[in-house]
Coordinates of C-alpha atoms in Angstrom, one line a residue:
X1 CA 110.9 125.4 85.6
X2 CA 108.2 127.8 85.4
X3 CA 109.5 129.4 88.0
X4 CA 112.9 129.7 86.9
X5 CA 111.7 131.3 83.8
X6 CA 109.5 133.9 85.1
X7 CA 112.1 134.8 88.0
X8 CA 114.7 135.2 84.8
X9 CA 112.5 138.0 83.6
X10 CA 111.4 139.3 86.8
X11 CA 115.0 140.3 88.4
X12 CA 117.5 139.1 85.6
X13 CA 119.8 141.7 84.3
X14 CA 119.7 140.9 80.3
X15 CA 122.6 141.8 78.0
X16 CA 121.7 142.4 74.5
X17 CA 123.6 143.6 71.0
X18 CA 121.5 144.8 68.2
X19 CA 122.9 146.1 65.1
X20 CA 125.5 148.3 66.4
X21 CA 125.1 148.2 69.9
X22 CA 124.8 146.9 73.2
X23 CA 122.8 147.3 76.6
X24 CA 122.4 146.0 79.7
X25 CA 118.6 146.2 81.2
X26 CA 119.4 146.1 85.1
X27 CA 116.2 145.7 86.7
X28 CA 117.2 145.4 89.8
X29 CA 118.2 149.4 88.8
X30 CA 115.3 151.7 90.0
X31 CA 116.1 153.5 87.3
X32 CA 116.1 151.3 84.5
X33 CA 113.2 152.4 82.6
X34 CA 109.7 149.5 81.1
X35 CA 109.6 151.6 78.5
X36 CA 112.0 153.1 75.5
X37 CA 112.4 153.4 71.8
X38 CA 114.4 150.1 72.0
X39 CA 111.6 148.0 74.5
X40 CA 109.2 147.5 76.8
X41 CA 107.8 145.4 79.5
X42 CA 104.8 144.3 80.0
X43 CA 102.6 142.0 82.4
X44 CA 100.0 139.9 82.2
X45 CA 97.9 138.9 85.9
X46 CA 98.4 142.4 87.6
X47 CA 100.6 145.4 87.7
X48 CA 104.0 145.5 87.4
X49 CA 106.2 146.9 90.6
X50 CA 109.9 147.2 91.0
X51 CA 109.9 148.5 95.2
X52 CA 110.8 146.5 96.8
X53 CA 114.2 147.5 98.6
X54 CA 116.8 144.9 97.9
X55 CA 116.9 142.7 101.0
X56 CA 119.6 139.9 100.1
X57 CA 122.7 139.8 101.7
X58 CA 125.0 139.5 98.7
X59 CA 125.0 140.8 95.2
X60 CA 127.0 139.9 92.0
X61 CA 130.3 140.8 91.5
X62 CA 131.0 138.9 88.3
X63 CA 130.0 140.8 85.0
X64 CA 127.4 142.1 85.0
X65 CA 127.6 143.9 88.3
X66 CA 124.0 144.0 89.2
X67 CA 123.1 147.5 91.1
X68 CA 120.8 145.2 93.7
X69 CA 119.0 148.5 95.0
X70 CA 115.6 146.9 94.6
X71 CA 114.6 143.0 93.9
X72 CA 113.6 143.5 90.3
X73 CA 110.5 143.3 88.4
X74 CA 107.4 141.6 89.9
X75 CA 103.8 141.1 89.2
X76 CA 101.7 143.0 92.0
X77 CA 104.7 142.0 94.4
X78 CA 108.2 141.4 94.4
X79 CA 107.4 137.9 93.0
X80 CA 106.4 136.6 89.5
X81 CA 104.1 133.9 91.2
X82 CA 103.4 130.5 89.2
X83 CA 102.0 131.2 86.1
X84 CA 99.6 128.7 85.8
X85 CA 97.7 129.4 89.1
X86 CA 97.9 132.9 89.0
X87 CA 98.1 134.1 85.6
X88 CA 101.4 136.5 85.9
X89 CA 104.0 137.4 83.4
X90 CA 106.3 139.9 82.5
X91 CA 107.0 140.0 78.6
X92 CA 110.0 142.0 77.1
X93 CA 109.2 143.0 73.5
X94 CA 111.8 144.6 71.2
X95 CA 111.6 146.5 68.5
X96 CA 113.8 144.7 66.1
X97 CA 115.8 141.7 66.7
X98 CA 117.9 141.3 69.5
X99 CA 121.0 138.8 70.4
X100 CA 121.1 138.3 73.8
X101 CA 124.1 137.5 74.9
X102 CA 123.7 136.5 78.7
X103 CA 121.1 136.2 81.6
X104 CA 122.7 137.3 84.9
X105 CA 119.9 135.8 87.7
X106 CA 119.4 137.2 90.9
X107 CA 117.0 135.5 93.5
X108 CA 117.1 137.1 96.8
X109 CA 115.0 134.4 98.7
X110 CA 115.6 130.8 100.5
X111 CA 112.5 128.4 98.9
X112 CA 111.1 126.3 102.3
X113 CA 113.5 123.6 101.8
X114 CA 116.6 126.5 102.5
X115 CA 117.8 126.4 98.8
X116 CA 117.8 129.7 96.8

């Protein structure tokens, strides 16, 4: 579960509305920026990267359309390894309250039993 969590943060689009608007933070979007008047991302257990070329074989086409050009966030790697063992975390923090209104996951990997 740990792992799901950290891998939500790590490579998760996340759709928002605040007052009078909405945004989608696409971090698997080179672009996207950690840091604006609105949030930033932070890690905990080393530094954060966001490299890696995107090496999965599908991507979303639901909403929201994910731009899948890199794997997302990651702590030292591509990865946001177990917590507990390794210390690594991203945090978001807003600057006033947020409603988000869905997680889009995206988990480029097989685990060694062949499951995603």
């Amino acid at each position: 579960m740990r792992k799901i969590m950290a891998t939500m943060v790590a490579v998760g689009a996340f759709a928002f509305a605040g007052a009078a608007n909405a945004a989608i933070l696409d971090f698997t979007d080179p672009t996207t920026p950690l840091s604006t008047a609105a949030y930033t991302v932070t890690s905990t257990g080393g530094v954060i990267t966001n490299s890696q070329p995107q090496d999965g074989s599908t991507c979303a086409t639901k909403l929201p359309v994910l731009a899948c050009e890199v794997d997302g966030l990651g702590v030292t790697d591509d990865e946001v390894t177990n917590t507990i063992r390794t210390g690594e975390s991203l945090t978001i923090t807003f600057n006033q309250d947020v409603a988000i209104d869905g997680i889009a996951l995206l988990d480029l990997f097989q685990n060694r039993q062949g499951g995603i």
